[in-house]
Amino acid sequence: MAQRKNNKSHSRKEVKTPPVESKNGKKTEGGGAGGGAGGGPKYSVFTWVVVLGLLGVWSSMAVVYFDIVDYDSVIARAKEFRLNFSDVLQGKLMAYDTDGDGDFDVEDAKVLLGLKEAEPGAVGASPETTGASERIVEPTNQQAAQQQGEEPKEATSGDPAAEETPSASGSHDVESEIQAAVPLPSIEDDFIPDDPREDVAHPYEDEVDTIDTTGVLVEEPPSQESIVDSGRYVTSSEVTQESEPAVTAEEPSESPAEPPPEPEQQPEPVLEPEPVLAAEPEPAPEPEQQPQPEPEPVLEPESQPQTETRPETGSVPEAEGSTEKLKEKAKKKKPKLFNKFDKTIKAEIDAAEKLRKKGKVDEALRAFESLVQQYPQSPRARYGKAQAEDDVAEKLRSNDMLQRAINTYREAAELPDATSDLLMAALKRRAERQQFLGRMRGSLVTLERLVQIFPEDISLKNDLGVAHLLLGDNKGAKKVYEQVLAAAPNNGFAKVHYGFILKSENKIAESIPYLKEGLESGEPGTDDGRFYFHLGDALQRVGDNSAYHWYELGHQRGHFASVWQRSLYNVEGLKAQPWWTPKETGYTDLVKMLERNWKTIRDEALAVMDRNTGQFIPEEENLREKGEWGQYTLWQQGKKVGNSCQGVPKTCSLLEKHPEATGCKRGQIKFSVMHPGTHVWPHTGPTNCRLRMHLGLVIPKQGCRIRCTTETRQWEEGKVLIFDDSFEHEVWQDADSYRLIFIVDVWHPELTAYQRQTLSPI
């Protein structure tokens, strides 16, 4: 190929080129004008430039297309690497700074060469500065050494110079990441390393040691105050709050327990455990302590009822109050569950506790069981095992597993060197779970032991009083609360319970101040529907109209459906009205049967009365102000009562065809005889799940009447009255002879078949 010469664009010096051999074997001199054939070079410089340029373009395209180089990473690292080489060199030479002026200069060089003596003061101060400088630039120096073929020296954990020290500029040390010779083990996001400088207390010990009250590890210590259910005990079917045993929420800081939310339950720091309520609350055969929200200050009974108002969110008083609460929490001491030995295996316990906290209860249980086998003398490991068993029992709904947890709580408390906080936590939780299983006497024994160990703890005595009430031992409970009030006269929890006991003893006037002051205290455990119920009832019996003020407060706080409807075992959403017609109930066949056969029913009842009036048992619910009121019961809680139907076989035969009555587990079927001069106090039934039918059998012409809310009616022989006895009702018998009626309770018509089957009996 002949080369074209462009004289205008090229003016370069001719260079003697080596001879080039042509096709015919003759040698020619290159670099000349190249006019003759074969006289010039075979390829020109321009051609090579073009070829190389094309190769570069294709190479660049290949690099980009196949993503051979991560340009983003290169650019990012280039931006981060801002150390100037001269700065690095200067930093390295600062080790030879002999005059203490912060850099290496001519004067320092003279000292190194022996031409000048070092200044003593400066030399003495230089090592610290030098050491710091070496640590700052060490990664870069190591890189420079690698570039020169030297291997960097691997830092060890024991070398102080190897410790990471933030640079003065605060910039991220990219080079230290590049220099890492050995990959580090992966670290979990929530992993918190132990502080090697602490040999006794662990900075995160309190978080792990905090008493678990919800089945998970508590991060914020709850209040030291402890409360118990203010009345889960059953003292009267008319006034017992309904709940269904399930899983309990845990107690506050003094209470160890954890279970089965809480709440969940967030949680108020002073809430007590209670079985979780189902869609329809039911009375628990094994009462469990019930969480009560901390009430607002109660209005004075003399004042008129009024709607409660709350400050707006973000208001200054509320903000100040929350700040004070935070300060108080910070001041309160967190419970310590680790003894000296437990702290030596804290890492292993924390790992097992972490599994439990994450809800991996089966794995947590296996981990704690392994720890107990390895370290049988560790109270904290055994307490963790009990908590894990408690969690598994909740998960499986297993009473056997829960009994295992109860036993393990005892074992943890009996180990030597158990801390006082762990001892209290384990025994309190044990008592709660015993109550949950219905082992009331065992719970009482556990609480008595707690009171012996911690005699100054008022909350434990309050719990002990409740345990007596759960057993129906009002005298034992009264004695305990008298001791509490002697030591702490203003304890609101003890006051409401003591007032409740006095009222059950029919000491109406004496009970009022205790109930009233206890509710006004607003202390945890006092805001309970039973106490509003009994205070209002006591005030009514002494003729004090402020009773309805307290009923209104109870309604405002969600304890009552209304001022008039004050039942405590309720299913939400049921139609609520005081009086009903047969058509509204849907039980017209039952009503017609009763009214058609009323004489047969009456005659059998009179025959029973004539043969043995003792079969009519006096009313025992303390509802009478005066007079005589007897009852003869055929069905109770959906079951026949003994041999009662043998005296009235025809009546029972008629009723067995109507399961809405005989299968009503929350009602009764009975004869009721009331003698002249009897007055029944205003009262309400225990549940809104039933309606009550009254069939008149023997009715005096005048003087017998019944009021439900604001409407008063009279009975008629052979006719049925239907009302909802969850509303307030009152009865007068001012006639000259007895009144005899037949009472038939039926399921509320809006209850489903499933609800009728699963609701607990009352």
Short mmCIF file of N, CA, C and O in Angstrom, two decimals, residues 675-677 700-704 733-739:
data_model
loop_
_atom_site.label_atom_id
_atom_site.label_comp_id
_atom_site.label_asym_id
_atom_site.label_seq_id
_atom_site.Cartn_x
_atom_site.Cartn_y
_atom_site.Cartn_z
N HIS A 675 -94.13 -13.86 101.20
CA HIS A 675 -95.16 -13.63 102.21
C HIS A 675 -95.38 -12.13 102.43
O HIS A 675 -94.53 -11.31 102.07
N PRO A 676 -96.53 -11.79 103.04
CA PRO A 676 -96.85 -10.37 103.23
C PRO A 676 -95.77 -9.63 104.02
O PRO A 676 -95.10 -10.20 104.90
N GLY A 677 -95.63 -8.35 103.72
CA GLY A 677 -94.66 -7.52 104.42
C GLY A 677 -93.24 -7.64 103.90
O GLY A 677 -92.30 -7.15 104.55
N PRO A 700 -102.53 -12.32 95.16
CA PRO A 700 -103.53 -11.51 95.86
C PRO A 700 -104.04 -10.38 94.96
O PRO A 700 -103.33 -9.93 94.06
N LYS A 701 -105.22 -9.95 95.20
CA LYS A 701 -105.82 -8.94 94.34
C LYS A 701 -105.07 -7.61 94.40
O LYS A 701 -105.01 -6.88 93.41
N GLN A 702 -104.52 -7.26 95.54
CA GLN A 702 -103.82 -5.98 95.66
C GLN A 702 -102.54 -6.16 96.51
O GLN A 702 -102.44 -7.07 97.31
N GLY A 703 -101.60 -5.24 96.29
CA GLY A 703 -100.43 -5.16 97.15
C GLY A 703 -99.17 -5.81 96.61
O GLY A 703 -98.09 -5.65 97.21
N CYS A 704 -99.26 -6.55 95.49
CA CYS A 704 -98.06 -7.20 94.93
C CYS A 704 -97.68 -6.52 93.62
O CYS A 704 -98.49 -6.47 92.68
N GLN A 733 -94.34 -6.77 98.43
CA GLN A 733 -95.45 -7.68 98.75
C GLN A 733 -96.17 -7.11 99.96
O GLN A 733 -95.82 -7.38 101.11
N ASP A 734 -97.16 -6.29 99.70
CA ASP A 734 -97.90 -5.62 100.78
C ASP A 734 -99.31 -6.18 100.91
O ASP A 734 -100.19 -5.53 101.51
N ALA A 735 -99.55 -7.38 100.38
CA ALA A 735 -100.89 -7.98 100.45
C ALA A 735 -101.11 -8.65 101.80
O ALA A 735 -100.22 -8.66 102.66
N ASP A 736 -102.31 -9.25 101.94
CA ASP A 736 -102.64 -9.93 103.20
C ASP A 736 -102.31 -11.41 103.18
O ASP A 736 -102.41 -12.09 104.21
N SER A 737 -101.94 -11.95 102.02
CA SER A 737 -101.64 -13.38 101.91
C SER A 737 -100.42 -13.57 101.00
O SER A 737 -99.93 -12.62 100.38
N TYR A 738 -99.97 -14.80 100.91
CA TYR A 738 -98.74 -15.07 100.17
C TYR A 738 -98.97 -14.90 98.66
O TYR A 738 -100.09 -15.02 98.17
N ARG A 739 -97.88 -14.68 97.99
CA ARG A 739 -97.88 -14.62 96.52
C ARG A 739 -97.02 -15.76 96.00
O ARG A 739 -95.88 -15.95 96.44
#
